[in-house]
Amino acid sequence: QSTLTQPASVSGSPGQTITISCTGTISDVGVYNYVSWYQHHPGKAPKLIIFDVSSRPSGVSSRFSGSKSGNTASLTISGLQAEDEADYYCNSYTKNSGTLDVFGSGTKVSVL
Amino acid sequence: EVQLLESGGGLAQPGGSLRLSCAASGFTFRYYAMSWVRQAPGRGLECVSAIAPSGATSFYADSVEGRFTISRDNSNNMLFLHMNNLRAEDTATYYCAKYDTSQITRPRDQWGQGTLVNVPS
């Protein structure tokens, strides 16, 4: 299936700010403001942390923020904490047939 | 508290069948669209199927069209995925996920912990 392109891994020290990119096409990220981000600790349920490009669900830390420019969406984690170590996936609605939406390839965030 | 509890995964032979179930609680199930999302070993997430609140409308990824059937029982707050003619490439952890509204264009705001399906090659 088609996937959005994310870096395989990003790392940072506690307190630092990191950014994860998510590159799509004019059929998904570039045309819709329906980009979401999910945090996934292996073995646990994925958690929605950003929706509609930059909105945060209730209860999600303000250290998480989202943005979009053209075909690329970004997730920024500021004040990196040990608990942020997890896999992160972006997700976008798509106009491509045969699939409802597309997910990113996933980024492993490591806190050094 | 919203809870989504998947069950029904396990070992299945190629060409075989399995039925996954998802027990939902903590919200008014009949108001929300639901979906099944899978993650194959070492790979990313893939939405395989979604269903409208009434069950009247459903969606399937090309990879499972004609083999999988999604259904729901709003009286008992249950979501199902009937999987037939299973293939090795269906091996994955299957997650039950709730949309944040009745629309399948919206984000999935709650997920279960997943159930593992293993179809050996």
PDB file of C-alpha atoms in Angstrom:
ATOM      1  CA  GLN A   1       0.000   0.000   0.000  1.00  0.00           C
ATOM      2  CA  SER A   2       1.089   3.626  -0.404  1.00  0.00           C
ATOM      3  CA  THR A   3       2.704   5.152   2.620  1.00  0.00           C
ATOM      4  CA  LEU A   4       3.748   8.582   3.694  1.00  0.00           C
ATOM      5  CA  THR A   5       7.494   8.992   4.084  1.00  0.00           C
ATOM      6  CA  GLN A   6       8.919   9.499   7.559  1.00  0.00           C
ATOM      7  CA  PRO A   7      12.496   9.258   8.837  1.00  0.00           C
ATOM      8  CA  ALA A   8      13.128   5.852  10.377  1.00  0.00           C
ATOM      9  CA  SER A   9      14.506   7.328  13.569  1.00  0.00           C
ATOM     10  CA  VAL A  10      15.002  10.602  15.373  1.00  0.00           C
ATOM     11  CA  SER A  11      16.795  11.062  18.674  1.00  0.00           C
ATOM     12  CA  GLY A  12      17.344  13.814  21.175  1.00  0.00           C
ATOM     13  CA  SER A  13      18.401  14.513  24.727  1.00  0.00           C
ATOM     14  CA  PRO A  14      15.928  15.303  27.494  1.00  0.00           C
ATOM     15  CA  GLY A  15      14.699  18.870  27.185  1.00  0.00           C
ATOM     16  CA  GLN A  16      15.564  19.199  23.515  1.00  0.00           C
ATOM     17  CA  THR A  17      13.153  19.841  20.658  1.00  0.00           C
ATOM     18  CA  ILE A  18      12.831  17.388  17.801  1.00  0.00           C
ATOM     19  CA  THR A  19      10.812  17.434  14.590  1.00  0.00           C
ATOM     20  CA  ILE A  20       9.507  14.502  12.577  1.00  0.00           C
ATOM     21  CA  SER A  21       8.619  15.050   8.939  1.00  0.00           C
ATOM     22  CA  CYS A  22       5.898  13.271   6.987  1.00  0.00           C
ATOM     23  CA  THR A  23       6.026  13.654   3.225  1.00  0.00           C
ATOM     24  CA  GLY A  24       3.085  12.783   1.037  1.00  0.00           C
ATOM     25  CA  THR A  25       1.725  13.917  -2.306  1.00  0.00           C
ATOM     26  CA  ILE A  26      -0.840  16.223  -3.824  1.00  0.00           C
ATOM     27  CA  SER A  27      -3.343  13.384  -3.402  1.00  0.00           C
ATOM     28  CA  ASP A  28      -3.142  13.315   0.378  1.00  0.00           C
ATOM     29  CA  VAL A  29      -1.108  15.629   2.637  1.00  0.00           C
ATOM     30  CA  GLY A  30      -0.934  18.323  -0.019  1.00  0.00           C
ATOM     31  CA  VAL A  31      -4.657  18.588  -0.585  1.00  0.00           C
ATOM     32  CA  TYR A  32      -6.298  17.755   2.739  1.00  0.00           C
ATOM     33  CA  ASN A  33      -5.943  19.281   6.192  1.00  0.00           C
ATOM     34  CA  TYR A  34      -6.820  15.873   7.631  1.00  0.00           C
ATOM     35  CA  VAL A  35      -3.369  14.980   8.939  1.00  0.00           C
ATOM     36  CA  SER A  36      -3.160  13.139  12.246  1.00  0.00           C
ATOM     37  CA  TRP A  37      -0.283  11.894  14.345  1.00  0.00           C
ATOM     38  CA  TYR A  38      -0.253   8.829  16.584  1.00  0.00           C
ATOM     39  CA  GLN A  39       2.123   7.845  19.364  1.00  0.00           C
ATOM     40  CA  HIS A  40       2.640   4.106  19.776  1.00  0.00           C
ATOM     41  CA  HIS A  41       4.429   2.428  22.610  1.00  0.00           C
ATOM     42  CA  PRO A  42       4.926  -1.190  21.429  1.00  0.00           C
ATOM     43  CA  GLY A  43       2.449  -3.548  22.995  1.00  0.00           C
ATOM     44  CA  LYS A  44       0.083  -0.749  23.858  1.00  0.00           C
ATOM     45  CA  ALA A  45      -2.780   0.961  22.056  1.00  0.00           C
ATOM     46  CA  PRO A  46      -1.778   3.762  19.670  1.00  0.00           C
ATOM     47  CA  LYS A  47      -2.679   7.211  20.949  1.00  0.00           C
ATOM     48  CA  LEU A  48      -3.942  10.168  18.920  1.00  0.00           C
ATOM     49  CA  ILE A  49      -1.789  13.212  19.693  1.00  0.00           C
ATOM     50  CA  ILE A  50      -2.501  15.594  16.795  1.00  0.00           C
ATOM     51  CA  PHE A  51      -5.440  15.843  14.380  1.00  0.00           C
ATOM     52  CA  ASP A  52      -6.427  18.206  11.575  1.00  0.00           C
ATOM     53  CA  VAL A  53      -2.732  19.100  11.108  1.00  0.00           C
ATOM     54  CA  SER A  54      -2.276  21.054  14.332  1.00  0.00           C
ATOM     55  CA  SER A  55      -5.096  20.393  16.811  1.00  0.00           C
ATOM     56  CA  ARG A  56      -4.467  18.545  20.058  1.00  0.00           C
ATOM     57  CA  PRO A  57      -7.007  16.257  21.714  1.00  0.00           C
ATOM     58  CA  SER A  58      -7.943  17.066  25.264  1.00  0.00           C
ATOM     59  CA  GLY A  59      -5.318  15.771  27.675  1.00  0.00           C
ATOM     60  CA  VAL A  60      -2.427  15.708  25.232  1.00  0.00           C
ATOM     61  CA  SER A  61       0.586  17.703  26.326  1.00  0.00           C
ATOM     62  CA  SER A  62       1.182  21.087  24.680  1.00  0.00           C
ATOM     63  CA  ARG A  63       4.740  19.906  24.081  1.00  0.00           C
ATOM     64  CA  PHE A  64       3.342  18.215  20.982  1.00  0.00           C
ATOM     65  CA  SER A  65       2.561  20.456  18.012  1.00  0.00           C
ATOM     66  CA  GLY A  66       1.846  19.920  14.336  1.00  0.00           C
ATOM     67  CA  SER A  67       2.163  21.887  11.138  1.00  0.00           C
ATOM     68  CA  LYS A  68       2.044  21.471   7.365  1.00  0.00           C
ATOM     69  CA  SER A  69       3.684  23.038   4.349  1.00  0.00           C
ATOM     70  CA  GLY A  70       2.828  21.816   0.895  1.00  0.00           C
ATOM     71  CA  ASN A  71       3.045  18.034   0.763  1.00  0.00           C
ATOM     72  CA  THR A  72       4.923  17.735   4.057  1.00  0.00           C
ATOM     73  CA  ALA A  73       3.480  17.645   7.556  1.00  0.00           C
ATOM     74  CA  SER A  74       5.595  17.880  10.684  1.00  0.00           C
ATOM     75  CA  LEU A  75       5.319  16.870  14.326  1.00  0.00           C
ATOM     76  CA  THR A  76       7.398  18.799  16.842  1.00  0.00           C
ATOM     77  CA  ILE A  77       8.067  17.550  20.348  1.00  0.00           C
ATOM     78  CA  SER A  78       9.491  20.192  22.629  1.00  0.00           C
ATOM     79  CA  GLY A  79      11.011  19.617  26.050  1.00  0.00           C
ATOM     80  CA  LEU A  80      11.697  15.991  25.158  1.00  0.00           C
ATOM     81  CA  GLN A  81      11.006  13.562  28.015  1.00  0.00           C
ATOM     82  CA  ALA A  82      11.891   9.903  28.564  1.00  0.00           C
ATOM     83  CA  GLU A  83       8.226   8.966  28.247  1.00  0.00           C
ATOM     84  CA  ASP A  84       8.205  10.347  24.705  1.00  0.00           C
ATOM     85  CA  GLU A  85      10.337   7.431  23.539  1.00  0.00           C
ATOM     86  CA  ALA A  86       7.955   5.607  21.185  1.00  0.00           C
ATOM     87  CA  ASP A  87       7.020   5.095  17.555  1.00  0.00           C
ATOM     88  CA  TYR A  88       5.196   7.932  15.822  1.00  0.00           C
ATOM     89  CA  TYR A  89       2.981   7.606  12.766  1.00  0.00           C
ATOM     90  CA  CYS A  90       1.438  10.286  10.603  1.00  0.00           C
ATOM     91  CA  ASN A  91      -1.841   9.686   8.805  1.00  0.00           C
ATOM     92  CA  SER A  92      -3.714  11.501   6.062  1.00  0.00           C
ATOM     93  CA  TYR A  93      -6.969  11.122   4.232  1.00  0.00           C
ATOM     94  CA  THR A  94      -6.337  10.435   0.543  1.00  0.00           C
ATOM     95  CA  LYS A  95      -8.158  10.824  -2.743  1.00  0.00           C
ATOM     96  CA  ASN A  96      -6.452   7.723  -4.126  1.00  0.00           C
ATOM     97  CA  SER A  97      -8.831   4.873  -4.815  1.00  0.00           C
ATOM     98  CA  GLY A  98      -8.423   1.543  -3.115  1.00  0.00           C
ATOM     99  CA  THR A  99      -7.510   2.992   0.246  1.00  0.00           C
ATOM    100  CA  LEU A 100      -9.353   5.161   2.726  1.00  0.00           C
ATOM    101  CA  ASP A 101      -6.337   6.856   4.165  1.00  0.00           C
ATOM    102  CA  VAL A 102      -2.586   6.443   4.297  1.00  0.00           C
ATOM    103  CA  PHE A 103      -0.201   6.106   7.187  1.00  0.00           C
ATOM    104  CA  GLY A 104       3.415   7.045   7.439  1.00  0.00           C
ATOM    105  CA  SER A 105       6.191   4.488   7.579  1.00  0.00           C
ATOM    106  CA  GLY A 106       6.769   5.318  11.245  1.00  0.00           C
ATOM    107  CA  THR A 107       9.548   7.074  13.169  1.00  0.00           C
ATOM    108  CA  LYS A 108      11.243   5.654  16.226  1.00  0.00           C
ATOM    109  CA  VAL A 109      11.980   8.438  18.707  1.00  0.00           C
ATOM    110  CA  SER A 110      14.804   7.718  21.096  1.00  0.00           C
ATOM    111  CA  VAL A 111      15.565   9.823  24.142  1.00  0.00           C
ATOM    112  CA  LEU A 112      19.286   9.703  24.767  1.00  0.00           C
TER     113      LEU A 112
ATOM    114  CA  GLU B   1     -13.301   5.410  30.197  1.00  0.00           C
ATOM    115  CA  VAL B   2     -13.346   4.200  26.600  1.00  0.00           C
ATOM    116  CA  GLN B   3     -12.218   0.612  26.178  1.00  0.00           C
ATOM    117  CA  LEU B   4     -11.770  -1.424  23.018  1.00  0.00           C
ATOM    118  CA  LEU B   5     -10.896  -5.067  23.590  1.00  0.00           C
ATOM    119  CA  GLU B   6      -9.994  -7.203  20.591  1.00  0.00           C
ATOM    120  CA  SER B   7     -10.137 -10.988  20.518  1.00  0.00           C
ATOM    121  CA  GLY B   8     -10.176 -13.827  18.020  1.00  0.00           C
ATOM    122  CA  GLY B   9      -6.652 -13.677  16.682  1.00  0.00           C
ATOM    123  CA  GLY B  10      -4.429 -16.712  16.429  1.00  0.00           C
ATOM    124  CA  LEU B  11      -2.881 -19.150  14.007  1.00  0.00           C
ATOM    125  CA  ALA B  12      -4.685 -19.814  10.744  1.00  0.00           C
ATOM    126  CA  GLN B  13      -3.689 -21.826   7.708  1.00  0.00           C
ATOM    127  CA  PRO B  14      -3.455 -20.234   4.264  1.00  0.00           C
ATOM    128  CA  GLY B  15      -6.918 -20.264   2.773  1.00  0.00           C
ATOM    129  CA  GLY B  16      -8.467 -20.478   6.211  1.00  0.00           C
ATOM    130  CA  SER B  17     -10.770 -18.153   8.130  1.00  0.00           C
ATOM    131  CA  LEU B  18     -10.839 -16.217  11.366  1.00  0.00           C
ATOM    132  CA  ARG B  19     -13.312 -13.863  12.985  1.00  0.00           C
ATOM    133  CA  LEU B  20     -11.985 -10.962  15.003  1.00  0.00           C
ATOM    134  CA  SER B  21     -14.166  -9.308  17.619  1.00  0.00           C
ATOM    135  CA  CYS B  22     -13.915  -5.970  19.382  1.00  0.00           C
ATOM    136  CA  ALA B  23     -15.880  -5.297  22.548  1.00  0.00           C
ATOM    137  CA  ALA B  24     -16.487  -1.575  23.015  1.00  0.00           C
ATOM    138  CA  SER B  25     -17.407   0.230  26.212  1.00  0.00           C
ATOM    139  CA  GLY B  26     -17.343   3.694  27.741  1.00  0.00           C
ATOM    140  CA  PHE B  27     -19.067   5.504  24.865  1.00  0.00           C
ATOM    141  CA  THR B  28     -22.302   5.365  22.849  1.00  0.00           C
ATOM    142  CA  PHE B  29     -21.110   2.846  20.306  1.00  0.00           C
ATOM    143  CA  ARG B  30     -23.937   3.283  17.803  1.00  0.00           C
ATOM    144  CA  TYR B  31     -23.013   6.937  17.173  1.00  0.00           C
ATOM    145  CA  TYR B  32     -19.461   6.357  15.940  1.00  0.00           C
ATOM    146  CA  ALA B  33     -17.770   5.001  12.852  1.00  0.00           C
ATOM    147  CA  MET B  34     -15.300   2.195  13.544  1.00  0.00           C
ATOM    148  CA  SER B  35     -12.366   0.615  11.754  1.00  0.00           C
ATOM    149  CA  TRP B  36      -9.824  -2.168  11.727  1.00  0.00           C
ATOM    150  CA  VAL B  37      -6.194  -1.173  11.241  1.00  0.00           C
ATOM    151  CA  ARG B  38      -3.379  -3.689  10.966  1.00  0.00           C
ATOM    152  CA  GLN B  39       0.372  -3.647  11.394  1.00  0.00           C
ATOM    153  CA  ALA B  40       2.431  -6.380   9.778  1.00  0.00           C
ATOM    154  CA  PRO B  41       5.720  -7.300  11.478  1.00  0.00           C
ATOM    155  CA  GLY B  42       8.293  -4.584  10.851  1.00  0.00           C
ATOM    156  CA  ARG B  43       5.889  -2.520   8.791  1.00  0.00           C
ATOM    157  CA  GLY B  44       3.630   0.478   9.204  1.00  0.00           C
ATOM    158  CA  LEU B  45      -0.080   0.795   9.791  1.00  0.00           C
ATOM    159  CA  GLU B  46      -2.743  -0.013   7.202  1.00  0.00           C
ATOM    160  CA  CYS B  47      -6.483   0.568   7.421  1.00  0.00           C
ATOM    161  CA  VAL B  48      -8.124  -2.600   6.136  1.00  0.00           C
ATOM    162  CA  SER B  49     -11.763  -1.752   6.753  1.00  0.00           C
ATOM    163  CA  ALA B  50     -14.123   0.831   8.181  1.00  0.00           C
ATOM    164  CA  ILE B  51     -17.852   0.954   8.863  1.00  0.00           C
ATOM    165  CA  ALA B  52     -20.422   3.696   9.371  1.00  0.00           C
ATOM    166  CA  PRO B  53     -22.371   3.918  12.641  1.00  0.00           C
ATOM    167  CA  SER B  54     -25.470   2.233  11.221  1.00  0.00           C
ATOM    168  CA  GLY B  55     -23.474  -0.457   9.454  1.00  0.00           C
ATOM    169  CA  ALA B  56     -25.059   0.492   6.135  1.00  0.00           C
ATOM    170  CA  THR B  57     -21.798   1.726   4.617  1.00  0.00           C
ATOM    171  CA  SER B  58     -18.423   0.040   4.733  1.00  0.00           C
ATOM    172  CA  PHE B  59     -15.011   0.402   3.135  1.00  0.00           C
ATOM    173  CA  TYR B  60     -12.303  -2.120   2.316  1.00  0.00           C
ATOM    174  CA  ALA B  61      -8.701  -1.721   1.270  1.00  0.00           C
ATOM    175  CA  ASP B  62      -7.884  -3.296  -2.082  1.00  0.00           C
ATOM    176  CA  SER B  63      -5.661  -5.794  -0.300  1.00  0.00           C
ATOM    177  CA  VAL B  64      -8.632  -7.411   1.484  1.00  0.00           C
ATOM    178  CA  GLU B  65     -11.607  -6.593  -0.786  1.00  0.00           C
ATOM    179  CA  GLY B  66     -13.680  -9.698  -1.388  1.00  0.00           C
ATOM    180  CA  ARG B  67     -12.011 -11.666   1.418  1.00  0.00           C
ATOM    181  CA  PHE B  68     -12.773  -9.654   4.568  1.00  0.00           C
ATOM    182  CA  THR B  69     -16.162  -8.476   5.835  1.00  0.00           C
ATOM    183  CA  ILE B  70     -16.668  -5.883   8.540  1.00  0.00           C
ATOM    184  CA  SER B  71     -19.842  -5.827  10.610  1.00  0.00           C
ATOM    185  CA  ARG B  72     -21.141  -4.443  13.866  1.00  0.00           C
ATOM    186  CA  ASP B  73     -23.779  -5.259  16.493  1.00  0.00           C
ATOM    187  CA  ASN B  74     -24.932  -1.954  17.940  1.00  0.00           C
ATOM    188  CA  SER B  75     -27.161  -3.706  20.449  1.00  0.00           C
ATOM    189  CA  ASN B  76     -24.184  -5.378  22.069  1.00  0.00           C
ATOM    190  CA  ASN B  77     -21.466  -2.804  21.313  1.00  0.00           C
ATOM    191  CA  MET B  78     -19.450  -5.207  19.198  1.00  0.00           C
ATOM    192  CA  LEU B  79     -17.358  -4.803  16.044  1.00  0.00           C
ATOM    193  CA  PHE B  80     -16.334  -7.775  13.916  1.00  0.00           C
ATOM    194  CA  LEU B  81     -13.968  -8.592  11.100  1.00  0.00           C
ATOM    195  CA  HIS B  82     -14.655 -11.813   9.234  1.00  0.00           C
ATOM    196  CA  MET B  83     -11.483 -12.872   7.414  1.00  0.00           C
ATOM    197  CA  ASN B  84     -11.657 -15.532   4.702  1.00  0.00           C
ATOM    198  CA  ASN B  85      -9.108 -16.992   2.297  1.00  0.00           C
ATOM    199  CA  LEU B  86      -6.293 -15.837   4.535  1.00  0.00           C
ATOM    200  CA  ARG B  87      -2.835 -15.300   3.072  1.00  0.00           C
ATOM    201  CA  ALA B  88       0.618 -15.111   4.611  1.00  0.00           C
ATOM    202  CA  GLU B  89       0.618 -11.363   3.966  1.00  0.00           C
ATOM    203  CA  ASP B  90      -2.379 -10.985   6.289  1.00  0.00           C
ATOM    204  CA  THR B  91      -0.095 -11.808   9.216  1.00  0.00           C
ATOM    205  CA  ALA B  92      -0.285  -8.741  11.439  1.00  0.00           C
ATOM    206  CA  THR B  93      -1.535  -7.265  14.672  1.00  0.00           C
ATOM    207  CA  TYR B  94      -5.088  -6.083  14.094  1.00  0.00           C
ATOM    208  CA  TYR B  95      -6.315  -3.034  15.976  1.00  0.00           C
ATOM    209  CA  CYS B  96      -9.909  -1.999  16.545  1.00  0.00           C
ATOM    210  CA  ALA B  97     -10.146   1.799  16.339  1.00  0.00           C
ATOM    211  CA  LYS B  98     -12.940   4.296  16.954  1.00  0.00           C
ATOM    212  CA  TYR B  99     -13.359   7.444  14.888  1.00  0.00           C
ATOM    213  CA  ASP B 100     -14.030  10.662  16.767  1.00  0.00           C
ATOM    214  CA  THR B 101     -17.369  11.156  14.973  1.00  0.00           C
ATOM    215  CA  SER B 102     -19.697   9.290  12.640  1.00  0.00           C
ATOM    216  CA  GLN B 103     -17.463  10.147   9.676  1.00  0.00           C
ATOM    217  CA  ILE B 104     -14.687   7.877   8.404  1.00  0.00           C
ATOM    218  CA  THR B 105     -12.726  10.912   7.201  1.00  0.00           C
ATOM    219  CA  ARG B 106     -12.109  11.917  10.786  1.00  0.00           C
ATOM    220  CA  PRO B 107      -9.238  10.797  13.058  1.00  0.00           C
ATOM    221  CA  ARG B 108      -9.274   7.625  15.114  1.00  0.00           C
ATOM    222  CA  ASP B 109      -9.311   8.848  18.686  1.00  0.00           C
ATOM    223  CA  GLN B 110      -9.326   5.536  20.563  1.00  0.00           C
ATOM    224  CA  TRP B 111      -7.595   2.239  19.795  1.00  0.00           C
ATOM    225  CA  GLY B 112      -7.457  -1.210  21.310  1.00  0.00           C
ATOM    226  CA  GLN B 113      -4.243  -3.018  22.135  1.00  0.00           C
ATOM    227  CA  GLY B 114      -4.575  -5.352  19.181  1.00  0.00           C
ATOM    228  CA  THR B 115      -4.887  -9.055  18.450  1.00  0.00           C
ATOM    229  CA  LEU B 116      -2.258 -11.007  16.533  1.00  0.00           C
ATOM    230  CA  VAL B 117      -3.134 -12.991  13.423  1.00  0.00           C
ATOM    231  CA  ASN B 118      -0.505 -15.404  12.130  1.00  0.00           C
ATOM    232  CA  VAL B 119      -0.850 -17.060   8.741  1.00  0.00           C
ATOM    233  CA  PRO B 120       2.297 -19.060   8.033  1.00  0.00           C
ATOM    234  CA  SER B 121       3.553 -19.279   4.475  1.00  0.00           C
TER     235      SER B 121
END
